[in-house]
PDB file of C-alpha atoms in Angstrom:
ATOM      1  CA  MET A1441     -54.757 -32.799  -4.412  1.00 67.00           C
ATOM      2  CA  HIS A1442     -53.190 -34.345  -7.506  1.00 75.00           C
ATOM      3  CA  LEU A1443     -50.770 -37.141  -6.546  1.00 72.00           C
ATOM      4  CA  SER A1444     -47.871 -38.436  -8.621  1.00 78.00           C
ATOM      5  CA  ARG A1445     -48.137 -42.037  -9.756  1.00 75.00           C
ATOM      6  CA  THR A1446     -46.416 -44.922  -7.968  1.00 77.00           C
ATOM      7  CA  PHE A1447     -42.948 -45.763  -9.282  1.00 79.00           C
ATOM      8  CA  GLU A1448     -42.225 -49.162 -10.807  1.00 79.00           C
ATOM      9  CA  TYR A1449     -39.342 -50.215 -13.031  1.00 85.00           C
ATOM     10  CA  PRO A1450     -40.373 -51.167 -16.584  1.00 87.00           C
ATOM     11  CA  GLN A1451     -40.829 -54.894 -17.071  1.00 86.00           C
ATOM     12  CA  GLU A1452     -37.653 -55.200 -19.148  1.00 86.00           C
ATOM     13  CA  LEU A1453     -35.588 -53.700 -16.296  1.00 89.00           C
ATOM     14  CA  GLN A1454     -37.145 -55.621 -13.410  1.00 90.00           C
ATOM     15  CA  SER A1455     -34.679 -58.496 -13.837  1.00 91.00           C
ATOM     16  CA  LYS A1456     -31.782 -55.996 -13.811  1.00 92.00           C
ATOM     17  CA  PHE A1457     -33.090 -54.496 -10.592  1.00 91.00           C
ATOM     18  CA  ASN A1458     -33.372 -57.959  -9.022  1.00 92.00           C
ATOM     19  CA  SER A1459     -29.792 -58.702 -10.108  1.00 94.00           C
ATOM     20  CA  VAL A1460     -28.583 -55.519  -8.397  1.00 93.00           C
ATOM     21  CA  LYS A1461     -30.394 -56.525  -5.201  1.00 93.00           C
ATOM     22  CA  LYS A1462     -28.756 -59.949  -5.292  1.00 94.00           C
ATOM     23  CA  ILE A1463     -25.288 -58.439  -5.830  1.00 94.00           C
ATOM     24  CA  GLU A1464     -25.847 -55.896  -3.041  1.00 93.00           C
ATOM     25  CA  TRP A1465     -26.771 -58.717  -0.656  1.00 95.00           C
ATOM     26  CA  ILE A1466     -23.529 -60.466  -1.637  1.00 94.00           C
ATOM     27  CA  THR A1467     -21.633 -57.186  -1.161  1.00 93.00           C
ATOM     28  CA  LEU A1468     -23.161 -56.675   2.287  1.00 92.00           C
ATOM     29  CA  LEU A1469     -22.251 -60.189   3.449  1.00 94.00           C
ATOM     30  CA  TYR A1470     -18.801 -60.006   1.878  1.00 93.00           C
ATOM     31  CA  PHE A1471     -17.805 -56.683   3.480  1.00 91.00           C
ATOM     32  CA  SER A1472     -19.230 -57.843   6.807  1.00 93.00           C
ATOM     33  CA  SER A1473     -16.968 -60.909   6.718  1.00 93.00           C
ATOM     34  CA  ALA A1474     -13.981 -58.816   5.574  1.00 91.00           C
ATOM     35  CA  SER A1475     -14.540 -56.361   8.446  1.00 91.00           C
ATOM     36  CA  ILE A1476     -14.622 -59.199  10.981  1.00 92.00           C
ATOM     37  CA  LEU A1477     -11.398 -60.699   9.630  1.00 91.00           C
ATOM     38  CA  MET A1478      -9.723 -57.263   9.668  1.00 88.00           C
ATOM     39  CA  ALA A1479     -10.740 -56.704  13.281  1.00 89.00           C
ATOM     40  CA  ILE A1480      -9.290 -60.093  14.277  1.00 88.00           C
ATOM     41  CA  VAL A1481      -5.847 -59.651  12.670  1.00 85.00           C
ATOM     42  CA  MET A1482      -5.209 -55.870  12.678  1.00 83.00           C
ATOM     43  CA  GLY A1483      -3.075 -55.742  15.848  1.00 79.00           C
ATOM     44  CA  ASN A1484      -1.545 -52.275  16.391  1.00 78.00           C
ATOM     45  CA  SER A1485      -1.006 -51.540  12.691  1.00 81.00           C
ATOM     46  CA  GLN A1486      -2.430 -48.170  11.593  1.00 81.00           C
ATOM     47  CA  THR A1487      -2.741 -49.516   8.045  1.00 81.00           C
ATOM     48  CA  MET A1488      -4.921 -52.425   9.148  1.00 83.00           C
ATOM     49  CA  LYS A1489      -6.973 -50.191  11.415  1.00 84.00           C
ATOM     50  CA  THR A1490      -7.697 -47.823   8.504  1.00 83.00           C
ATOM     51  CA  ALA A1491      -8.437 -50.699   6.101  1.00 84.00           C
ATOM     52  CA  TRP A1492     -10.777 -52.212   8.703  1.00 86.00           C
ATOM     53  CA  ILE A1493     -12.740 -48.959   9.021  1.00 85.00           C
ATOM     54  CA  GLU A1494     -12.864 -48.636   5.229  1.00 82.00           C
ATOM     55  CA  ASP A1495     -14.380 -52.118   4.946  1.00 85.00           C
ATOM     56  CA  ALA A1496     -16.794 -51.345   7.777  1.00 86.00           C
ATOM     57  CA  ILE A1497     -18.122 -48.182   6.087  1.00 84.00           C
ATOM     58  CA  SER A1498     -18.333 -50.053   2.770  1.00 85.00           C
ATOM     59  CA  ILE A1499     -21.297 -51.842   4.340  1.00 88.00           C
ATOM     60  CA  ILE A1500     -23.298 -48.574   4.318  1.00 86.00           C
ATOM     61  CA  PRO A1501     -24.020 -48.251   0.527  1.00 86.00           C
ATOM     62  CA  PRO A1502     -25.407 -51.784  -0.037  1.00 89.00           C
ATOM     63  CA  LEU A1503     -27.347 -51.635   3.224  1.00 88.00           C
ATOM     64  CA  SER A1504     -28.801 -48.243   2.237  1.00 87.00           C
ATOM     65  CA  PHE A1505     -29.807 -49.546  -1.189  1.00 87.00           C
ATOM     66  CA  LEU A1506     -31.554 -52.603   0.250  1.00 89.00           C
ATOM     67  CA  ILE A1507     -33.488 -50.401   2.690  1.00 88.00           C
ATOM     68  CA  ILE A1508     -34.491 -47.603   0.306  1.00 86.00           C
ATOM     69  CA  SER A1509     -35.474 -50.080  -2.438  1.00 85.00           C
ATOM     70  CA  ARG A1510     -38.407 -50.950  -0.171  1.00 84.00           C
ATOM     71  CA  ILE A1511     -39.298 -47.310   0.472  1.00 85.00           C
ATOM     72  CA  TYR A1512     -39.225 -45.411  -2.847  1.00 80.00           C
ATOM     73  CA  LYS A1513     -41.948 -47.672  -4.311  1.00 79.00           C
ATOM     74  CA  ARG A1514     -44.486 -46.528  -1.731  1.00 84.00           C
ATOM     75  CA  LYS A1515     -47.583 -44.799  -3.027  1.00 86.00           C
ATOM     76  CA  PRO A1516     -47.616 -40.979  -2.858  1.00 85.00           C
ATOM     77  CA  ASP A1517     -49.970 -39.511  -0.270  1.00 85.00           C
ATOM     78  CA  LYS A1518     -51.338 -36.079   0.640  1.00 85.00           C
ATOM     79  CA  ASN A1519     -48.257 -35.300   2.737  1.00 87.00           C
ATOM     80  CA  LEU A1520     -45.818 -36.479   0.056  1.00 85.00           C
ATOM     81  CA  PRO A1521     -47.680 -35.886  -3.228  1.00 86.00           C
ATOM     82  CA  TYR A1522     -44.511 -36.298  -5.310  1.00 85.00           C
ATOM     83  CA  GLY A1523     -43.817 -39.718  -3.799  1.00 84.00           C
ATOM     84  CA  TYR A1524     -40.779 -41.119  -2.017  1.00 85.00           C
ATOM     85  CA  HIS A1525     -38.246 -40.787  -4.838  1.00 82.00           C
ATOM     86  CA  ARG A1526     -35.903 -38.463  -2.947  1.00 83.00           C
ATOM     87  CA  VAL A1527     -35.222 -41.033  -0.248  1.00 84.00           C
ATOM     88  CA  ALA A1528     -32.457 -42.248  -2.604  1.00 80.00           C
ATOM     89  CA  GLY A1529     -30.898 -38.767  -2.581  1.00 81.00           C
ATOM     90  CA  ILE A1530     -31.122 -38.564   1.212  1.00 81.00           C
ATOM     91  CA  SER A1531     -29.411 -41.941   1.527  1.00 79.00           C
ATOM     92  CA  PHE A1532     -26.699 -40.777  -0.895  1.00 80.00           C
ATOM     93  CA  LEU A1533     -26.139 -37.647   1.208  1.00 83.00           C
ATOM     94  CA  ILE A1534     -25.900 -39.587   4.488  1.00 81.00           C
ATOM     95  CA  SER A1535     -23.347 -41.982   2.989  1.00 79.00           C
ATOM     96  CA  ALA A1536     -21.312 -39.071   1.601  1.00 84.00           C
ATOM     97  CA  VAL A1537     -21.255 -37.267   4.961  1.00 85.00           C
ATOM     98  CA  ALA A1538     -20.161 -40.464   6.719  1.00 82.00           C
ATOM     99  CA  LEU A1539     -17.376 -41.059   4.183  1.00 81.00           C
ATOM    100  CA  THR A1540     -16.133 -37.471   4.434  1.00 87.00           C
ATOM    101  CA  PHE A1541     -16.118 -37.396   8.228  1.00 85.00           C
ATOM    102  CA  ILE A1542     -14.427 -40.779   8.636  1.00 83.00           C
ATOM    103  CA  GLY A1543     -11.895 -40.071   5.879  1.00 84.00           C
ATOM    104  CA  PHE A1544     -10.931 -36.755   7.487  1.00 88.00           C
ATOM    105  CA  PHE A1545     -10.672 -38.342  10.950  1.00 85.00           C
ATOM    106  CA  LEU A1546      -8.478 -41.202   9.697  1.00 83.00           C
ATOM    107  CA  LEU A1547      -6.240 -38.821   7.735  1.00 87.00           C
ATOM    108  CA  ILE A1548      -5.597 -36.714  10.845  1.00 88.00           C
ATOM    109  CA  ASP A1549      -5.150 -39.793  13.038  1.00 83.00           C
ATOM    110  CA  SER A1550      -2.669 -41.428  10.636  1.00 84.00           C
ATOM    111  CA  SER A1551      -0.720 -38.186  10.208  1.00 87.00           C
ATOM    112  CA  PHE A1552      -0.342 -37.783  13.985  1.00 84.00           C
ATOM    113  CA  LYS A1553       0.901 -41.366  14.275  1.00 80.00           C
ATOM    114  CA  LEU A1554       3.575 -40.571  11.667  1.00 81.00           C
ATOM    115  CA  LEU A1555       4.583 -37.307  13.379  1.00 84.00           C
ATOM    116  CA  LYS A1556       4.795 -39.064  16.761  1.00 79.00           C
ATOM    117  CA  VAL A1557       7.227 -41.575  15.194  1.00 77.00           C
ATOM    118  CA  GLU A1558       5.280 -44.562  16.482  1.00 74.00           C
ATOM    119  CA  HIS A1559       6.928 -47.894  15.622  1.00 73.00           C
ATOM    120  CA  PRO A1560       4.222 -50.541  15.076  1.00 76.00           C
ATOM    121  CA  THR A1561       5.085 -54.195  15.576  1.00 73.00           C
ATOM    122  CA  ILE A1562       3.643 -57.345  14.067  1.00 74.00           C
ATOM    123  CA  ASN A1563       3.845 -60.473  16.200  1.00 73.00           C
ATOM    124  CA  THR A1564       4.092 -64.117  15.268  1.00 71.00           C
ATOM    125  CA  MET A1565       1.753 -66.938  16.158  1.00 72.00           C
ATOM    126  CA  MET A1566       1.873 -70.726  16.232  1.00 70.00           C
ATOM    127  CA  ILE A1567      -0.120 -72.455  13.482  1.00 72.00           C
ATOM    128  CA  SER A1568       0.049 -76.298  13.300  1.00 74.00           C
ATOM    129  CA  GLY A1569       3.295 -76.275  15.226  1.00 71.00           C
ATOM    130  CA  HIS A1570       4.927 -73.633  13.011  1.00 73.00           C
ATOM    131  CA  GLN A1571       5.738 -70.055  13.948  1.00 77.00           C
ATOM    132  CA  VAL A1572       4.069 -67.757  11.391  1.00 77.00           C
ATOM    133  CA  TRP A1573       4.558 -64.008  11.038  1.00 80.00           C
ATOM    134  CA  MET A1574       1.137 -62.328  11.348  1.00 81.00           C
ATOM    135  CA  GLY A1575       2.027 -59.988   8.494  1.00 81.00           C
ATOM    136  CA  TYR A1576       1.473 -62.811   6.006  1.00 86.00           C
ATOM    137  CA  ILE A1577      -2.013 -63.359   7.410  1.00 88.00           C
ATOM    138  CA  MET A1578      -2.714 -59.614   7.288  1.00 87.00           C
ATOM    139  CA  ILE A1579      -1.688 -59.479   3.621  1.00 89.00           C
ATOM    140  CA  ALA A1580      -3.915 -62.494   2.882  1.00 91.00           C
ATOM    141  CA  VAL A1581      -6.845 -60.734   4.559  1.00 90.00           C
ATOM    142  CA  LEU A1582      -6.101 -57.565   2.542  1.00 90.00           C
ATOM    143  CA  ILE A1583      -6.183 -59.611  -0.671  1.00 92.00           C
ATOM    144  CA  TYR A1584      -9.506 -61.094   0.434  1.00 92.00           C
ATOM    145  CA  SER A1585     -10.886 -57.609   1.100  1.00 89.00           C
ATOM    146  CA  THR A1586      -9.648 -56.232  -2.251  1.00 89.00           C
ATOM    147  CA  VAL A1587     -10.028 -58.710  -5.126  1.00 90.00           C
ATOM    148  CA  PRO A1588     -13.731 -59.630  -4.647  1.00 90.00           C
ATOM    149  CA  SER A1589     -14.512 -55.926  -4.155  1.00 90.00           C
ATOM    150  CA  ILE A1590     -13.088 -55.106  -7.597  1.00 90.00           C
ATOM    151  CA  ILE A1591     -15.078 -57.945  -9.187  1.00 92.00           C
ATOM    152  CA  LEU A1592     -18.306 -56.794  -7.498  1.00 92.00           C
ATOM    153  CA  GLY A1593     -17.668 -53.224  -8.665  1.00 90.00           C
ATOM    154  CA  LEU A1594     -17.215 -54.341 -12.278  1.00 91.00           C
ATOM    155  CA  LYS A1595     -20.461 -56.347 -12.113  1.00 92.00           C
ATOM    156  CA  LYS A1596     -22.456 -53.488 -10.580  1.00 92.00           C
ATOM    157  CA  LEU A1597     -21.313 -50.713 -12.954  1.00 89.00           C
ATOM    158  CA  PRO A1598     -23.319 -51.652 -16.086  1.00 92.00           C
ATOM    159  CA  LEU A1599     -26.372 -52.648 -14.034  1.00 92.00           C
ATOM    160  CA  ALA A1600     -26.322 -49.332 -12.138  1.00 90.00           C
ATOM    161  CA  LYS A1601     -26.387 -47.454 -15.449  1.00 88.00           C
ATOM    162  CA  GLU A1602     -29.318 -49.501 -16.734  1.00 91.00           C
ATOM    163  CA  ILE A1603     -31.497 -48.965 -13.652  1.00 90.00           C
ATOM    164  CA  ALA A1604     -30.310 -45.326 -13.322  1.00 87.00           C
ATOM    165  CA  ASP A1605     -29.250 -45.701  -9.695  1.00 86.00           C
ATOM    166  CA  LYS A1606     -26.604 -43.086  -8.908  1.00 82.00           C
ATOM    167  CA  ALA A1607     -25.833 -44.436  -5.429  1.00 82.00           C
ATOM    168  CA  VAL A1608     -25.180 -47.956  -6.768  1.00 87.00           C
ATOM    169  CA  TYR A1609     -23.064 -46.501  -9.590  1.00 85.00           C
ATOM    170  CA  THR A1610     -20.921 -44.490  -7.142  1.00 81.00           C
ATOM    171  CA  ASP A1611     -20.577 -47.529  -4.883  1.00 83.00           C
ATOM    172  CA  ALA A1612     -19.499 -49.628  -7.882  1.00 86.00           C
ATOM    173  CA  VAL A1613     -16.859 -47.069  -8.911  1.00 81.00           C
ATOM    174  CA  MET A1614     -15.479 -47.077  -5.351  1.00 81.00           C
ATOM    175  CA  ASN A1615     -15.416 -50.893  -5.250  1.00 84.00           C
ATOM    176  CA  LYS A1616     -13.666 -51.045  -8.618  1.00 79.00           C
ATOM    177  CA  ALA A1617     -11.011 -48.601  -7.404  1.00 74.00           C
ATOM    178  CA  ASP A1618     -10.355 -50.592  -4.219  1.00 78.00           C
ATOM    179  CA  TRP A1619      -7.094 -51.915  -5.668  1.00 79.00           C
ATOM    180  CA  LEU A1620      -5.379 -48.663  -4.582  1.00 77.00           C
ATOM    181  CA  SER A1621      -6.262 -49.174  -0.924  1.00 80.00           C
ATOM    182  CA  GLY A1622      -5.380 -52.858  -1.149  1.00 83.00           C
ATOM    183  CA  ILE A1623      -1.921 -52.250  -2.602  1.00 85.00           C
ATOM    184  CA  ALA A1624      -1.260 -49.412  -0.134  1.00 82.00           C
ATOM    185  CA  GLY A1625      -2.218 -51.685   2.759  1.00 84.00           C
ATOM    186  CA  MET A1626       0.022 -54.513   1.573  1.00 86.00           C
ATOM    187  CA  CYS A1627       2.947 -52.096   1.130  1.00 87.00           C
ATOM    188  CA  GLY A1628       2.375 -50.813   4.682  1.00 85.00           C
ATOM    189  CA  ILE A1629       2.504 -54.321   6.173  1.00 87.00           C
ATOM    190  CA  ALA A1630       5.526 -55.281   4.064  1.00 87.00           C
ATOM    191  CA  GLY A1631       7.228 -52.052   5.178  1.00 85.00           C
ATOM    192  CA  ILE A1632       6.883 -53.024   8.841  1.00 83.00           C
ATOM    193  CA  GLY A1633       8.340 -56.435   8.032  1.00 82.00           C
ATOM    194  CA  ILE A1634      11.536 -54.985   6.529  1.00 83.00           C
ATOM    195  CA  GLY A1635      11.915 -52.377   9.259  1.00 82.00           C
ATOM    196  CA  TRP A1636      10.478 -49.335   7.494  1.00 83.00           C
ATOM    197  CA  TRP A1637       8.157 -48.383  10.360  1.00 79.00           C
ATOM    198  CA  TRP A1638       6.953 -45.211   8.611  1.00 83.00           C
ATOM    199  CA  MET A1639       5.402 -47.240   5.767  1.00 83.00           C
ATOM    200  CA  ASP A1640       2.544 -48.242   8.081  1.00 81.00           C
ATOM    201  CA  SER A1641       1.410 -44.658   8.650  1.00 84.00           C
ATOM    202  CA  VAL A1642       2.080 -43.594   5.050  1.00 86.00           C
ATOM    203  CA  ALA A1643      -0.096 -46.450   3.736  1.00 84.00           C
ATOM    204  CA  ALA A1644      -2.826 -45.479   6.218  1.00 84.00           C
ATOM    205  CA  ILE A1645      -2.618 -41.858   4.986  1.00 87.00           C
ATOM    206  CA  VAL A1646      -3.022 -43.019   1.364  1.00 86.00           C
ATOM    207  CA  ILE A1647      -6.097 -45.101   2.250  1.00 83.00           C
ATOM    208  CA  SER A1648      -7.542 -42.232   4.339  1.00 86.00           C
ATOM    209  CA  ALA A1649      -7.012 -39.764   1.490  1.00 87.00           C
ATOM    210  CA  ASP A1650      -8.812 -42.149  -0.878  1.00 84.00           C
ATOM    211  CA  ILE A1651     -11.777 -42.377   1.518  1.00 82.00           C
ATOM    212  CA  LEU A1652     -11.826 -38.581   1.960  1.00 87.00           C
ATOM    213  CA  HIS A1653     -11.683 -38.020  -1.815  1.00 87.00           C
ATOM    214  CA  ASP A1654     -14.657 -40.324  -2.360  1.00 84.00           C
ATOM    215  CA  GLY A1655     -16.541 -38.634   0.469  1.00 85.00           C
ATOM    216  CA  ILE A1656     -16.011 -35.087  -0.791  1.00 91.00           C
ATOM    217  CA  SER A1657     -16.843 -36.038  -4.384  1.00 86.00           C
ATOM    218  CA  ASN A1658     -20.071 -37.787  -3.314  1.00 83.00           C
ATOM    219  CA  LEU A1659     -20.985 -34.986  -0.914  1.00 88.00           C
ATOM    220  CA  LYS A1660     -20.636 -32.378  -3.663  1.00 88.00           C
ATOM    221  CA  GLN A1661     -22.799 -34.384  -6.055  1.00 84.00           C
ATOM    222  CA  SER A1662     -25.466 -35.184  -3.450  1.00 85.00           C
ATOM    223  CA  VAL A1663     -25.806 -31.494  -2.529  1.00 88.00           C
ATOM    224  CA  LEU A1664     -26.076 -30.494  -6.209  1.00 87.00           C
ATOM    225  CA  ASP A1665     -28.779 -33.161  -6.691  1.00 84.00           C
ATOM    226  CA  LEU A1666     -30.785 -31.794  -3.754  1.00 84.00           C
ATOM    227  CA  MET A1667     -30.412 -28.297  -5.270  1.00 88.00           C
ATOM    228  CA  ASN A1668     -32.039 -29.628  -8.471  1.00 87.00           C
ATOM    229  CA  GLN A1669     -28.975 -29.408 -10.689  1.00 86.00           C
ATOM    230  CA  LEU A1670     -29.727 -30.236 -14.317  1.00 87.00           C
ATOM    231  CA  PRO A1671     -29.452 -34.040 -14.348  1.00 87.00           C
ATOM    232  CA  LYS A1672     -26.275 -35.312 -15.969  1.00 86.00           C
ATOM    233  CA  THR A1673     -25.046 -38.622 -17.299  1.00 83.00           C
ATOM    234  CA  MET A1674     -23.778 -41.176 -14.766  1.00 78.00           C
ATOM    235  CA  ASP A1675     -20.182 -40.082 -15.260  1.00 73.00           C
ATOM    236  CA  LYS A1676     -21.295 -36.468 -14.464  1.00 71.00           C
ATOM    237  CA  LYS A1677     -19.583 -35.065 -17.566  1.00 72.00           C
ATOM    238  CA  GLU A1678     -22.517 -33.616 -19.502  1.00 83.00           C
ATOM    239  CA  PRO A1679     -26.300 -33.082 -19.320  1.00 86.00           C
ATOM    240  CA  ASP A1680     -28.379 -36.149 -20.110  1.00 89.00           C
ATOM    241  CA  PRO A1681     -28.952 -36.040 -23.925  1.00 92.00           C
ATOM    242  CA  VAL A1682     -32.576 -37.128 -23.438  1.00 93.00           C
ATOM    243  CA  PHE A1683     -33.520 -33.517 -22.614  1.00 93.00           C
ATOM    244  CA  ASP A1684     -32.239 -32.212 -25.939  1.00 93.00           C
ATOM    245  CA  ARG A1685     -34.164 -34.969 -27.680  1.00 94.00           C
ATOM    246  CA  ILE A1686     -37.369 -34.028 -25.852  1.00 95.00           C
ATOM    247  CA  LYS A1687     -36.984 -30.396 -26.880  1.00 94.00           C
ATOM    248  CA  LYS A1688     -36.414 -31.354 -30.529  1.00 94.00           C
ATOM    249  CA  GLU A1689     -39.407 -33.720 -30.538  1.00 94.00           C
ATOM    250  CA  THR A1690     -41.574 -30.965 -29.056  1.00 95.00           C
ATOM    251  CA  GLU A1691     -40.507 -28.393 -31.659  1.00 93.00           C
ATOM    252  CA  LYS A1692     -41.324 -30.877 -34.453  1.00 93.00           C
ATOM    253  CA  GLU A1693     -45.041 -30.471 -33.660  1.00 92.00           C
ATOM    254  CA  ASP A1694     -46.697 -28.298 -36.302  1.00 91.00           C
ATOM    255  CA  TRP A1695     -48.592 -26.308 -33.671  1.00 92.00           C
ATOM    256  CA  VAL A1696     -45.443 -25.466 -31.648  1.00 93.00           C
ATOM    257  CA  LYS A1697     -43.624 -22.244 -32.509  1.00 92.00           C
ATOM    258  CA  LYS A1698     -40.930 -22.474 -29.817  1.00 93.00           C
ATOM    259  CA  ALA A1699     -40.241 -24.575 -26.749  1.00 94.00           C
ATOM    260  CA  GLU A1700     -37.952 -24.776 -23.713  1.00 94.00           C
ATOM    261  CA  VAL A1701     -37.546 -27.575 -21.182  1.00 94.00           C
ATOM    262  CA  ARG A1702     -36.654 -27.723 -17.480  1.00 94.00           C
ATOM    263  CA  PHE A1703     -35.948 -30.961 -15.598  1.00 93.00           C
ATOM    264  CA  ARG A1704     -34.849 -32.123 -12.167  1.00 91.00           C
ATOM    265  CA  GLN A1705     -33.943 -35.569 -10.890  1.00 89.00           C
ATOM    266  CA  GLU A1706     -35.968 -37.288  -8.185  1.00 86.00           C
ATOM    267  CA  GLY A1707     -34.154 -40.480  -7.249  1.00 83.00           C
ATOM    268  CA  HIS A1708     -34.147 -42.672 -10.358  1.00 85.00           C
ATOM    269  CA  VAL A1709     -36.550 -40.594 -12.461  1.00 90.00           C
ATOM    270  CA  TYR A1710     -36.991 -37.139 -13.960  1.00 92.00           C
ATOM    271  CA  PHE A1711     -39.672 -34.582 -13.179  1.00 92.00           C
ATOM    272  CA  GLY A1712     -39.933 -31.707 -15.616  1.00 92.00           C
ATOM    273  CA  GLU A1713     -41.796 -28.935 -17.362  1.00 94.00           C
ATOM    274  CA  ILE A1714     -42.058 -27.949 -21.002  1.00 95.00           C
ATOM    275  CA  PHE A1715     -42.920 -24.341 -21.865  1.00 95.00           C
ATOM    276  CA  ILE A1716     -44.434 -23.867 -25.303  1.00 94.00           C
ATOM    277  CA  VAL A1717     -45.240 -20.849 -27.425  1.00 94.00           C
ATOM    278  CA  ALA A1718     -48.078 -22.109 -29.645  1.00 92.00           C
ATOM    279  CA  SER A1719     -48.607 -21.071 -33.262  1.00 90.00           C
ATOM    280  CA  ASP A1720     -52.076 -22.645 -33.303  1.00 87.00           C
ATOM    281  CA  HIS A1721     -54.307 -22.448 -30.214  1.00 86.00           C
ATOM    282  CA  ALA A1722     -57.071 -24.752 -31.466  1.00 88.00           C
ATOM    283  CA  ASN A1723     -57.721 -27.871 -29.330  1.00 89.00           C
ATOM    284  CA  LEU A1724     -54.766 -27.131 -27.078  1.00 90.00           C
ATOM    285  CA  ASN A1725     -55.897 -29.467 -24.290  1.00 90.00           C
ATOM    286  CA  HIS A1726     -56.009 -32.434 -26.645  1.00 92.00           C
ATOM    287  CA  LYS A1727     -52.717 -31.505 -28.325  1.00 93.00           C
ATOM    288  CA  THR A1728     -50.780 -31.059 -25.084  1.00 93.00           C
ATOM    289  CA  GLU A1729     -52.092 -34.353 -23.674  1.00 92.00           C
ATOM    290  CA  GLU A1730     -51.103 -36.262 -26.829  1.00 94.00           C
ATOM    291  CA  LEU A1731     -47.689 -34.600 -26.762  1.00 94.00           C
ATOM    292  CA  ARG A1732     -47.220 -35.508 -23.088  1.00 93.00           C
ATOM    293  CA  LYS A1733     -47.957 -39.185 -23.835  1.00 93.00           C
ATOM    294  CA  LYS A1734     -45.542 -39.140 -26.769  1.00 94.00           C
ATOM    295  CA  LEU A1735     -42.699 -37.546 -24.794  1.00 94.00           C
ATOM    296  CA  THR A1736     -43.027 -39.772 -21.707  1.00 92.00           C
ATOM    297  CA  SER A1737     -42.732 -42.824 -23.982  1.00 92.00           C
ATOM    298  CA  ILE A1738     -39.262 -41.713 -25.133  1.00 93.00           C
ATOM    299  CA  ASP A1739     -37.545 -42.824 -21.935  1.00 92.00           C
ATOM    300  CA  TRP A1740     -38.852 -44.623 -18.830  1.00 92.00           C
ATOM    301  CA  ARG A1741     -37.071 -42.079 -16.637  1.00 92.00           C
ATOM    302  CA  ILE A1742     -39.401 -39.291 -17.858  1.00 93.00           C
ATOM    303  CA  PHE A1743     -41.777 -39.912 -15.000  1.00 90.00           C
ATOM    304  CA  ASP A1744     -43.735 -36.712 -14.367  1.00 90.00           C
ATOM    305  CA  LEU A1745     -44.128 -34.141 -17.136  1.00 93.00           C
ATOM    306  CA  THR A1746     -46.048 -30.868 -17.154  1.00 93.00           C
ATOM    307  CA  ILE A1747     -46.697 -28.978 -20.399  1.00 93.00           C
ATOM    308  CA  MET A1748     -47.507 -25.279 -20.171  1.00 93.00           C
ATOM    309  CA  VAL A1749     -48.528 -23.012 -23.043  1.00 92.00           C
ATOM    310  CA  VAL A1750     -47.178 -19.479 -22.534  1.00 91.00           C
ATOM    311  CA  GLU A1751     -47.274 -16.216 -24.473  1.00 88.00           C
ATOM    312  CA  GLU A1752     -43.502 -15.854 -24.686  1.00 85.00           C
ATOM    313  CA  LEU A1753     -40.240 -17.419 -23.407  1.00 81.00           C
TER     314      LEU A1753
END
């Protein structure tokens, strides 16, 4: 049985990959600490409960990345001849399902709290002989759980594009957009302080809707990836232009009359086929092998390429 080769990042991207690992370790430790602080101060506020769960599930993407980064480099074997690339897609799917389920649950839970007209209270506590309203501490914790998240997201975005890691890119976009949840949470706590009890549940609904939106969006994309959708750019707006370039480079060959390409994404890399109608059938084995080497050198993501000569397209 012919096995695919073992995946390794190109030398020039290895440092980028190591940087992503370092940032994901920081992200994991940061969200763990934020979750602990949220659990300590949340009281009976629905806003803080929702923000706490959001921070808790934010641990999943960096943890998944750190685990799968040790798996997808394994050598292909007779049971998995294409390698372990799709473990990244499976991890992406699991995270998306978790986000969707938790977002839906929190949205329903927060809505019921609003309909039941529950009036949350925020107590005071003694700190260094002074009576301090816990709402101030909650807002401070919300700031702690928001600002570093945005910074981490901005740092991860360009690196995720360079190493072609869709899960890290999605995680970075979510981190960068965390300001919405942070502001909603602070408004909810402030609302309780001025007597607008309903602000607590409304803020929780906003945060829940944000989680649910991310979950549904990621779930849709992860399912399309597993269905071998034509790989698109990181922002999902258009097909990756590398495929058009490969087709044009193929049709430049003087022995090629016409060509079509077909690609699918396996984790970080592309597997694909090129179908060629040849105008000259002499030395086809040599020509197709030279063409394969030329095309795979265009982009490191072109990992496994099959060239087939056919009678017609």
